[in-house]
CSV table of C-alpha atoms and ligand atoms in Angstrom, one decimal:
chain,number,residue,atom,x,y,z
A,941,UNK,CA,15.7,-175.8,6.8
A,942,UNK,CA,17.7,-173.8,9.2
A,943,UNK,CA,19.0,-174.5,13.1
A,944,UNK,CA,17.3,-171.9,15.4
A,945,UNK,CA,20.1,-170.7,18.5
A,946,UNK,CA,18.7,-168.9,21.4
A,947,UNK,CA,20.9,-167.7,24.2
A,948,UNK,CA,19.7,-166.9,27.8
A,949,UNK,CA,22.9,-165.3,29.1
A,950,UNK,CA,21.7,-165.7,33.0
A,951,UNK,CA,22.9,-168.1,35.7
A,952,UNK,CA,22.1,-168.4,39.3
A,953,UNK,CA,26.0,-168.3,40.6
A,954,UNK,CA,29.3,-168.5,37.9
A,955,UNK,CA,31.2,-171.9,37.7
A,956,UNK,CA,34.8,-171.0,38.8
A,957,UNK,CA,35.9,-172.6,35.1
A,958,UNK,CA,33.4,-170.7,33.0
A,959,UNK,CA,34.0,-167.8,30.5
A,960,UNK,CA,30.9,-168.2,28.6
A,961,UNK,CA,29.2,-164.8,27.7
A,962,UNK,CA,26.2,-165.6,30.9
A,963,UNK,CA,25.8,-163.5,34.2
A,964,UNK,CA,24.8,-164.2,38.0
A,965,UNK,CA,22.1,-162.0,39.7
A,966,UNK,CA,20.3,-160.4,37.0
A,967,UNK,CA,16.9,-158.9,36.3
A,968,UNK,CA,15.5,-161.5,33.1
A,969,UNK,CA,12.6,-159.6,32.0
A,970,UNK,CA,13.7,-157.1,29.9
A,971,UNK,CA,16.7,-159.1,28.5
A,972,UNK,CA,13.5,-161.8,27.2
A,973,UNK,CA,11.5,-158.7,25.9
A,974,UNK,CA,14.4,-157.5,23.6
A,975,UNK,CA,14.9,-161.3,22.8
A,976,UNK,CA,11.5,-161.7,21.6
A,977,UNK,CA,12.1,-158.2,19.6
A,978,UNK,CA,15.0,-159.9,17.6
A,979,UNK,CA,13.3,-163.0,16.8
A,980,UNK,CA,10.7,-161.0,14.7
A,981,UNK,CA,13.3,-159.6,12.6
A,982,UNK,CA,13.3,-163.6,11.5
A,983,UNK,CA,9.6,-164.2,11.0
A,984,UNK,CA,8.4,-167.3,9.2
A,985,UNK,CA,12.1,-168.6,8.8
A,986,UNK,CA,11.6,-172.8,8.6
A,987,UNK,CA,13.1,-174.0,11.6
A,988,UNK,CA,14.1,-178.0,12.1
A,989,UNK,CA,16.2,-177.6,15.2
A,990,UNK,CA,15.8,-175.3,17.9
A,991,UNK,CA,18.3,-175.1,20.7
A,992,UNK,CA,18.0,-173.4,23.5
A,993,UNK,CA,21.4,-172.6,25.2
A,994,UNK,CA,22.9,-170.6,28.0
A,995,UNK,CA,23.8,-169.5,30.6
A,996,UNK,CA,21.0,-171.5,32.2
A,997,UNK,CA,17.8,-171.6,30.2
A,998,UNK,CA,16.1,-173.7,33.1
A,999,UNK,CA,17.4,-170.6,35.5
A,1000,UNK,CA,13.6,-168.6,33.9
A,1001,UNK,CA,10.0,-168.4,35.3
A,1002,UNK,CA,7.9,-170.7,34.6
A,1003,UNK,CA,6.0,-167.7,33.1
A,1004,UNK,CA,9.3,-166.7,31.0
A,1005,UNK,CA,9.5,-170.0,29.2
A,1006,UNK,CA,6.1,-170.3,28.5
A,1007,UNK,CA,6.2,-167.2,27.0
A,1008,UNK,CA,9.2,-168.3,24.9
A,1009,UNK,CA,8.1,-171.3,23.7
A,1010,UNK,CA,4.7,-169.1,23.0
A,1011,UNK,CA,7.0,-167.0,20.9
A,1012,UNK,CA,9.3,-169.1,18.6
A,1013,UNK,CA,6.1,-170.9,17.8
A,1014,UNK,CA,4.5,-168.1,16.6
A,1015,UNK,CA,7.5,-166.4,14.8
A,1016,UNK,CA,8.7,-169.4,12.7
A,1017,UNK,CA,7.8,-171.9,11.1
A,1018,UNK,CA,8.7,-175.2,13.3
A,1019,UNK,CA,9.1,-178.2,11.0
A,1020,UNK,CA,6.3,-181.0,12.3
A,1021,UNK,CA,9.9,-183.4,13.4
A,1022,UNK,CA,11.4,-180.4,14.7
A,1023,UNK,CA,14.4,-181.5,17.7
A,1024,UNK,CA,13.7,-178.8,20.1
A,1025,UNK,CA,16.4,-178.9,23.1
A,1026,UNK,CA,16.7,-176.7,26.3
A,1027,UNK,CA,19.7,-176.5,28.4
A,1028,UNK,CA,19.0,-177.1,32.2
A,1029,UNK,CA,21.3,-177.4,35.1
A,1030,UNK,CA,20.1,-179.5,38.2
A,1031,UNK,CA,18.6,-177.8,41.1
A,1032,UNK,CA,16.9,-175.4,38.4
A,1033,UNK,CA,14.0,-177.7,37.6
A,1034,UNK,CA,10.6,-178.3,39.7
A,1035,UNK,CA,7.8,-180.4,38.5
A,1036,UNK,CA,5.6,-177.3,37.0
A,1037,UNK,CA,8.7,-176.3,35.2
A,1038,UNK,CA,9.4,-179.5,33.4
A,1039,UNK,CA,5.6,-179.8,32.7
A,1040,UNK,CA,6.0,-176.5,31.2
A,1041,UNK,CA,8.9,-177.6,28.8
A,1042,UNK,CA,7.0,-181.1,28.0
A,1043,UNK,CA,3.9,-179.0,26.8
A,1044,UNK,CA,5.6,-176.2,25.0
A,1045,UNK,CA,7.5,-178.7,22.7
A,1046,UNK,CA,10.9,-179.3,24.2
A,1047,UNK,CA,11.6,-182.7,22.9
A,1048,UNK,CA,15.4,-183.2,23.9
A,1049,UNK,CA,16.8,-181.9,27.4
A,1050,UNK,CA,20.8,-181.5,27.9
A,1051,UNK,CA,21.5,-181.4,31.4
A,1052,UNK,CA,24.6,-179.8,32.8
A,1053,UNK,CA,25.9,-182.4,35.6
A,1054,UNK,CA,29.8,-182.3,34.4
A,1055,UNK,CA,30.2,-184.7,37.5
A,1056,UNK,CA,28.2,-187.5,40.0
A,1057,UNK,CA,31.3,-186.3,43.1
A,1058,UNK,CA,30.2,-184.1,45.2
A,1059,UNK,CA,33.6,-182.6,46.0
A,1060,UNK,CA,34.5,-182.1,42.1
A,1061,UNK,CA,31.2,-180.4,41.8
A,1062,UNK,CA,31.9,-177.6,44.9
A,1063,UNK,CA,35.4,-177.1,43.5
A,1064,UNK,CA,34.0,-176.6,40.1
A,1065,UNK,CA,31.6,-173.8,41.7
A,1066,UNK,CA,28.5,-175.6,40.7
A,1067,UNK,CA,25.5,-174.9,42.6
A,1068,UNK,CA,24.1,-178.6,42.5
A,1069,UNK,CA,25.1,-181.6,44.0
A,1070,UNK,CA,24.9,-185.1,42.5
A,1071,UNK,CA,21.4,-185.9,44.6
A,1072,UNK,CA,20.4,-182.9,42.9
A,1073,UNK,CA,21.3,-184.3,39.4
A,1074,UNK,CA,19.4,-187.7,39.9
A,1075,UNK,CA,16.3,-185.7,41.2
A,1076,UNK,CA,16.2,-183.5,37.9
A,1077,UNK,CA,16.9,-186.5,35.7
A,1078,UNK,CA,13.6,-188.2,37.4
A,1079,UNK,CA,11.6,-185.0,37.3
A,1080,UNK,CA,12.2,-184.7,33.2
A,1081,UNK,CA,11.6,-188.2,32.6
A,1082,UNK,CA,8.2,-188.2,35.0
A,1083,UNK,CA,7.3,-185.2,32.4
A,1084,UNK,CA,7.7,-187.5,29.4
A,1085,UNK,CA,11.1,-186.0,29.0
A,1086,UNK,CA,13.7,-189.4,28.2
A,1087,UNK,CA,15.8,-187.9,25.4
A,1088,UNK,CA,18.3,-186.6,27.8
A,1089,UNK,CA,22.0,-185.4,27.2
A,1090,UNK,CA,23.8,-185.5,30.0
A,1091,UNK,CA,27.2,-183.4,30.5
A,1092,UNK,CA,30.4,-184.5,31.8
A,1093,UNK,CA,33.4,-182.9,32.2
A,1094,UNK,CA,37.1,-185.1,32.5
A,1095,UNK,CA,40.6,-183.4,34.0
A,1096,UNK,CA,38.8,-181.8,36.8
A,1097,UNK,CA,40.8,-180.8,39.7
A,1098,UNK,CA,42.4,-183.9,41.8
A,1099,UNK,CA,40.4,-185.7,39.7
A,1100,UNK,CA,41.2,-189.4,39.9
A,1101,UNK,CA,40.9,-191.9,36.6
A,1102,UNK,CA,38.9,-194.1,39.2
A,1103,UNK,CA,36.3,-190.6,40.1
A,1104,UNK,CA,35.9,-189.8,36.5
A,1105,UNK,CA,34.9,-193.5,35.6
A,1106,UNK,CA,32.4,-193.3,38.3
A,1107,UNK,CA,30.7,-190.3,37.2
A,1108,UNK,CA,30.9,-191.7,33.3
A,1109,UNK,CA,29.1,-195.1,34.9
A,1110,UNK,CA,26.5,-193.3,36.6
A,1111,UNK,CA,25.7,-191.1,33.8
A,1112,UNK,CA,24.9,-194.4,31.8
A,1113,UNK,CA,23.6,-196.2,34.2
A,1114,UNK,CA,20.7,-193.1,35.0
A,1115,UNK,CA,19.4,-193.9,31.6
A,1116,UNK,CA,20.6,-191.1,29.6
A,1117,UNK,CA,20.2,-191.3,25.7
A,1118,UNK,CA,23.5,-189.1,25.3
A,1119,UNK,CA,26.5,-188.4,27.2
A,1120,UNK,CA,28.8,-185.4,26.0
A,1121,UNK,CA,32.2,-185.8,27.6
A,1122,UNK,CA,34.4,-182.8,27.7
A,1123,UNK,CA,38.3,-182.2,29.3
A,1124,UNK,CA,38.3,-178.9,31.6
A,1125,UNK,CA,39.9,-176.3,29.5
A,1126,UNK,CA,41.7,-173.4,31.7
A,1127,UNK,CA,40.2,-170.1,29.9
A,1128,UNK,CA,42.5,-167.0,30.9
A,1129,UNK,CA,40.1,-164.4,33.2
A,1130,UNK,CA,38.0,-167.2,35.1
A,1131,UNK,CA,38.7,-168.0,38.8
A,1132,UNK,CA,40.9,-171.1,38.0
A,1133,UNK,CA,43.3,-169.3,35.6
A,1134,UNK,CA,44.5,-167.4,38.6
A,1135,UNK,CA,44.6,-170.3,40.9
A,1136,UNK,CA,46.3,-172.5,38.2
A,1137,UNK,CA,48.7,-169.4,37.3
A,1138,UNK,CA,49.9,-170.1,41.4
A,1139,UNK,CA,49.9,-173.4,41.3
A,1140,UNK,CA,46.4,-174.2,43.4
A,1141,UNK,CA,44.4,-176.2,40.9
A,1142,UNK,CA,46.1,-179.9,41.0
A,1143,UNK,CA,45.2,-180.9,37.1
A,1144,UNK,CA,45.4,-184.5,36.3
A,1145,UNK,CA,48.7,-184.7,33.8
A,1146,UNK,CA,48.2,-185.0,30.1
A,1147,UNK,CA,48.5,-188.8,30.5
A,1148,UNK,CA,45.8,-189.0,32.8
A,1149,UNK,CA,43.6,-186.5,30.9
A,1150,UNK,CA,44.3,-189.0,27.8
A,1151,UNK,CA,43.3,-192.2,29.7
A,1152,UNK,CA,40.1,-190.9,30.4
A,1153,UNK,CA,39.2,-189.6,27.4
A,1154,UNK,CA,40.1,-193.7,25.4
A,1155,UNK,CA,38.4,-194.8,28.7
A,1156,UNK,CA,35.4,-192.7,28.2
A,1157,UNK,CA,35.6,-194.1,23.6
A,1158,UNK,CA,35.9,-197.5,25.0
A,1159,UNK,CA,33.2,-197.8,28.0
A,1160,UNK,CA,30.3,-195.5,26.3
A,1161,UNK,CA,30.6,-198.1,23.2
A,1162,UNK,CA,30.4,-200.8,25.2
A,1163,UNK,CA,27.0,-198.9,26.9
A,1164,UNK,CA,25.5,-198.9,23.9
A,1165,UNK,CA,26.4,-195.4,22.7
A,1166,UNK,CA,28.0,-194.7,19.3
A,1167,UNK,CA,30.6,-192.1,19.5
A,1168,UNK,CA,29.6,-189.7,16.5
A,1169,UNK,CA,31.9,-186.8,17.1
A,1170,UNK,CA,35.2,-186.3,19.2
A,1171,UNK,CA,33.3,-185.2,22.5
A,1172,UNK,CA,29.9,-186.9,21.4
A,1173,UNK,CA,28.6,-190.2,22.1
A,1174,UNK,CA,24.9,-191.0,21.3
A,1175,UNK,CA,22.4,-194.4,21.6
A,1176,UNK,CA,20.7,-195.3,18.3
A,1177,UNK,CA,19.0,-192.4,16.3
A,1178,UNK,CA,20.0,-190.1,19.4
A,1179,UNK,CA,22.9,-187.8,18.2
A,1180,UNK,CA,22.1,-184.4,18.5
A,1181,UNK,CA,20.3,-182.9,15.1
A,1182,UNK,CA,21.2,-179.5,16.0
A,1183,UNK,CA,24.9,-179.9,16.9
A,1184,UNK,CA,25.5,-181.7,13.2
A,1185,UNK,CA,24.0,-178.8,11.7
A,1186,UNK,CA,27.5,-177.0,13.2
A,1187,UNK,CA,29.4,-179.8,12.0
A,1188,UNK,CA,27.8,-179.8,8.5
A,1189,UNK,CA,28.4,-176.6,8.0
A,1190,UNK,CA,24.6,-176.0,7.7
A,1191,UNK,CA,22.6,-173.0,7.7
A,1192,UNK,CA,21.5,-171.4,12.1
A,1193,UNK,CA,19.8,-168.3,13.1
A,1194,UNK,CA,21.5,-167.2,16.7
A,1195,UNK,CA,19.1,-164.7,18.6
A,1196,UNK,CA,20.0,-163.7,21.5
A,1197,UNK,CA,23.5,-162.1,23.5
A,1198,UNK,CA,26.8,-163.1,21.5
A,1199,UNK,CA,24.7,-165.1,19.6
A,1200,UNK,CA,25.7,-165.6,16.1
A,1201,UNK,CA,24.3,-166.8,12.7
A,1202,UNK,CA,25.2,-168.4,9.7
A,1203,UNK,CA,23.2,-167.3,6.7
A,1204,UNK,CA,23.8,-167.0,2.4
A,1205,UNK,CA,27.3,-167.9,3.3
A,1206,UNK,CA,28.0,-165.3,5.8
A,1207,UNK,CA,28.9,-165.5,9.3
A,1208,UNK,CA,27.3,-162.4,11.6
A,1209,UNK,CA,27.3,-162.0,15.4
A,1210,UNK,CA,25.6,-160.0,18.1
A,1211,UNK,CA,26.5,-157.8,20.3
A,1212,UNK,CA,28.0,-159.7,23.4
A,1213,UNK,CA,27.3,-156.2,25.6
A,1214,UNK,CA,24.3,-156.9,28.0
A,1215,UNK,CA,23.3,-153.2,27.9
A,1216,UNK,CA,23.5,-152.8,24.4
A,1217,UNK,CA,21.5,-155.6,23.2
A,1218,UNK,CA,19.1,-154.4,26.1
A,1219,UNK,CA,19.1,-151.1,24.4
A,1220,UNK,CA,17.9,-152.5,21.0
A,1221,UNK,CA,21.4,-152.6,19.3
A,1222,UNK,CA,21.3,-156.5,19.1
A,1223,UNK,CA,23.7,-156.7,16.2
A,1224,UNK,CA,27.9,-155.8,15.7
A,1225,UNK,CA,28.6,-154.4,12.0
A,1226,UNK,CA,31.4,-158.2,12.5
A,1227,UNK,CA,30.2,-159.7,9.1
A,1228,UNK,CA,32.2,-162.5,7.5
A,1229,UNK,CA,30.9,-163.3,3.9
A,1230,UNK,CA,32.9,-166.8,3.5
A,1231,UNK,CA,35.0,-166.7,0.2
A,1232,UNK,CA,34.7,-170.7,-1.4
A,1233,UNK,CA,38.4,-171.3,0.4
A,1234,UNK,CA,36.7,-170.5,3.9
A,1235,UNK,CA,33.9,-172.9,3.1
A,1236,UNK,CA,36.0,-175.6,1.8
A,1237,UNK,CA,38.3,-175.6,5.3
A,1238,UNK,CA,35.4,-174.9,7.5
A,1239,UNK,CA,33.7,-177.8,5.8
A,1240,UNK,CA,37.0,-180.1,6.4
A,1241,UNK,CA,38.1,-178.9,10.1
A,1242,UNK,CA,34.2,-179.2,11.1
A,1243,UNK,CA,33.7,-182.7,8.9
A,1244,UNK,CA,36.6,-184.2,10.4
A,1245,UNK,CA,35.0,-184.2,14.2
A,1246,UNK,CA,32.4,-186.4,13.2
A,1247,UNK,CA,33.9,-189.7,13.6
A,1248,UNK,CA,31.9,-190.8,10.0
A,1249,UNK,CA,34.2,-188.2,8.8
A,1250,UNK,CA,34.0,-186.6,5.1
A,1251,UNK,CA,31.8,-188.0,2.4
A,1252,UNK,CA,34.2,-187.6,-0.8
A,1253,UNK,CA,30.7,-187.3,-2.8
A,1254,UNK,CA,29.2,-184.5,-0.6
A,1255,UNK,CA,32.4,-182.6,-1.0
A,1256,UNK,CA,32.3,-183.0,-4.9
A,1257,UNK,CA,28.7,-181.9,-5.1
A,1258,UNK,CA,29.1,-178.9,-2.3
A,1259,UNK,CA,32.2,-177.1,-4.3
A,1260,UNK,CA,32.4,-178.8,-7.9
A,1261,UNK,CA,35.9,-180.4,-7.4
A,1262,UNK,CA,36.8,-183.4,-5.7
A,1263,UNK,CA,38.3,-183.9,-2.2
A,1264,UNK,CA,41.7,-185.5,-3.9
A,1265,UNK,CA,42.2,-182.3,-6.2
A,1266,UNK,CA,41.9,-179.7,-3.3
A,1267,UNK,CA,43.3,-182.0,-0.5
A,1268,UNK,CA,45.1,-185.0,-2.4
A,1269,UNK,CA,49.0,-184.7,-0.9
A,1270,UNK,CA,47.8,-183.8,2.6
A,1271,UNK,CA,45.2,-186.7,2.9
A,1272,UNK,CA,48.2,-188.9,1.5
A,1273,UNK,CA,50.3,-187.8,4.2
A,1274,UNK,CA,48.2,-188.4,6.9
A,1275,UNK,CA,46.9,-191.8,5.6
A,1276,UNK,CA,50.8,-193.0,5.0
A,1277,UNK,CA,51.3,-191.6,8.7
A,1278,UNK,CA,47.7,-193.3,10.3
A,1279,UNK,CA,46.3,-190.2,10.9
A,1280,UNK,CA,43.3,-190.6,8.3
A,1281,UNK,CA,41.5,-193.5,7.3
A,1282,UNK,CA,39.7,-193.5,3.6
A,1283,UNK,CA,36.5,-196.2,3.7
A,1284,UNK,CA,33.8,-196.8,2.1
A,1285,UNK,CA,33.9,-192.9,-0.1
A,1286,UNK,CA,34.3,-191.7,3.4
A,1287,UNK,CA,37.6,-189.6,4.8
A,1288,UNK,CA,38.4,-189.8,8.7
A,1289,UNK,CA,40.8,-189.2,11.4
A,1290,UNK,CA,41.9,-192.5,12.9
A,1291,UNK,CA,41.8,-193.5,17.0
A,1292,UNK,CA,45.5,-192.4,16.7
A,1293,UNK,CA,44.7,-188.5,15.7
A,1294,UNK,CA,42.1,-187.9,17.4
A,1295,UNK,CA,44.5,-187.3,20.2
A,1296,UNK,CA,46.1,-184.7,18.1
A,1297,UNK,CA,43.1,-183.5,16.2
A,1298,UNK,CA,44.0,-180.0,16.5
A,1299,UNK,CA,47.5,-180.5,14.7
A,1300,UNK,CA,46.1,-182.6,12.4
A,1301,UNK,CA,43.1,-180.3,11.3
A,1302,UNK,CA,45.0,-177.3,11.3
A,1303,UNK,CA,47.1,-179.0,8.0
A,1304,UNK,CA,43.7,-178.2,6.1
A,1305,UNK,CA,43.6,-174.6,6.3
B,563,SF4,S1,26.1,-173.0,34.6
B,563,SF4,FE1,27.2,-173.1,32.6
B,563,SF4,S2,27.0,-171.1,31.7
B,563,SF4,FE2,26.4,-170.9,33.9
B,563,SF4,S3,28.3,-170.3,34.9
B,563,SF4,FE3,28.2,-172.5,35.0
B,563,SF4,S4,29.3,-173.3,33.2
B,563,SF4,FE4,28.9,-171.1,32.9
């Protein structure tokens, strides 16, 4: 069965970090009308994971997400264990809301709280404070709403080692089921590439940004939370179904602005122009039919994320040849050098490359 992707490309006010395809102050109605338009070009697809993504989902009507949740029902097919996740930023959620998400069949809430200190979260540009991120957390969990991800982000501005362990604590200690830990990344044409191109932003060094990421590996296990990907970390039977589907190089239906889908080996994408995908025209003529090389790398940069890493057997039933014949003398490299561990018919990056997972994966492609 496929994932199921749907992007609400609204937010109440833009983060000073962000350059994710999403937009402050506009009108939502006719952007869900065409959404619901697009999702009946997919009718009776078999769904097993649903993720609803933004932008801020939680940002709609009450009315809106009913109406959404109304819609994906009756378009697909929704498997009977379906995960069904929403993205939801404090300060977006009210009682009736989170009732509404409860009874249309969200099953797995990731809230966007990137930090617990007030004065990282007003220099991030994030509308919510951390009262307001404890007052959500109850509000889901009153609506029968405990499988919650919570987001934090590390190498914030001034950040301190000391601040981010606070934030990781309290983000364990609220009783989340998930924690997704993520370094601030500079993206050029946000507000803090310019203030970091004069100097203004104060980034923890690489050194720091290091220590809290083993900090972060090191205290999360000891909370009871398996790390299962680089930036992932989930209690028992918790890891987020829809994610792996990305990392497994499985099979997703994006709807929605810049969304995009992987189908019968080809990658597509919509139109990231608000007022074209308005108009009707959802999709770009951007199609990438993957040739069995692309599949092969894409299987091996995505694989090696997941901290259970490659299984030599999937990889020999997937293309017909075995990991060793495609990838033999790199893999011996990296497991000479303690880059890549081999257990168990499994291949993985060890503690020690995980710091330099980019250089490392690059070497498969
Ligand atoms: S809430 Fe998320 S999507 Fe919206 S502006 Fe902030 S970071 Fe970007």
């Amino acid at each position: 069965m496929r994932g199921l992707y749907i992007h609400i490309p609204f937010c109440l006010q833009k983060c000073k970090y962000c350059d994710f395809v999403s937009f402050a102050g506009c009108e939502y109605d006719k952007y869900m009308d065409m959404l619901f338009c697009e999702m009946t070009e997919y009718r009776g697809e078999a769904i097993d994971t649903v993720f609803i993504g933004g932008g801020t989902p939680t940002g709609l009507s009450v009315s809106l997400l009913e109406k959404l949740f109304k819609n994906i029902r009756q378009v697909f097919c929704l498997d009977k264990d379906c995960e069904f996740s929403i993205e939801c930023n404090p300060k977006t959620i009210d009682d009736d809301k989170a009732k509404c998400m409860s009874e249309g069949g969200v099953n797995r809430v990731s809230v966007g709280v990137q930090s617990f200190n007030d004065d990282e979260l007003k220099r991030l540009g994030r509308i919510h404070t951390a009262k307001d991120a404890y007052n959500t957390i109850n509000i889901l969990k009153k609506n029968n709403l405990h499988n919650i991800n919570i987001d934090i982000m590390s190498a914030l501005p001034k950040q301190t080692i000391s601040a981010f362990m606070s934030s990781l604590d309290k983000a364990a200690a609220v009783g989340a089921e998930h924690i997704s830990c993520y370094s601030l990344i500079i993206e050029e044409g946000t507000p803090f590439y310019e203030m970091n191109k004069k100097g203004g932003l104060f980034l923890p060094d690489e050194d720091a940004d290091r220590a809290m990421y083993e900090y972060a590996c090191d205290f999360l296990q000891r909370k009871g939370f398996a790390q299962y990907e680089i930036s992932n970390f989930a209690k028992n039977g918790r890891q987020c179904r829809h994610n792996l589907k990305y990392w497994n190089c499985e099979e997703y239906i994006g709807i929605g602005l810049a969304a995009h889908s992987y189908m019968d080996g080809k990658r597509f994408y919509n139109t990231a122009n608000l007022n074209q995908y308005i108009d009707g025209n959802f999709h770009t003529d951007d199609c990438l039919v993957l040739s069995e090389k692309d599949k092969i790398e894409e299987f091996m940069i995505m694989g090696l994320r997941k901290t259970c890493g490659i299984s030599e057997n999937e990889f020999l039933q997937r293309f017909g040849q075995s990991i060793d014949e495609v990838y033999g003398d790199i893999i011996e490299k990296f497991i000479v050098s303690g880059h890549m561990i081999h257990d168990c018919g499994y291949y993985r990056l060890s503690e020690k490359a995980v710091n330099v997972s980019n250089r490392v994966l690059c070497e498969f492609c």
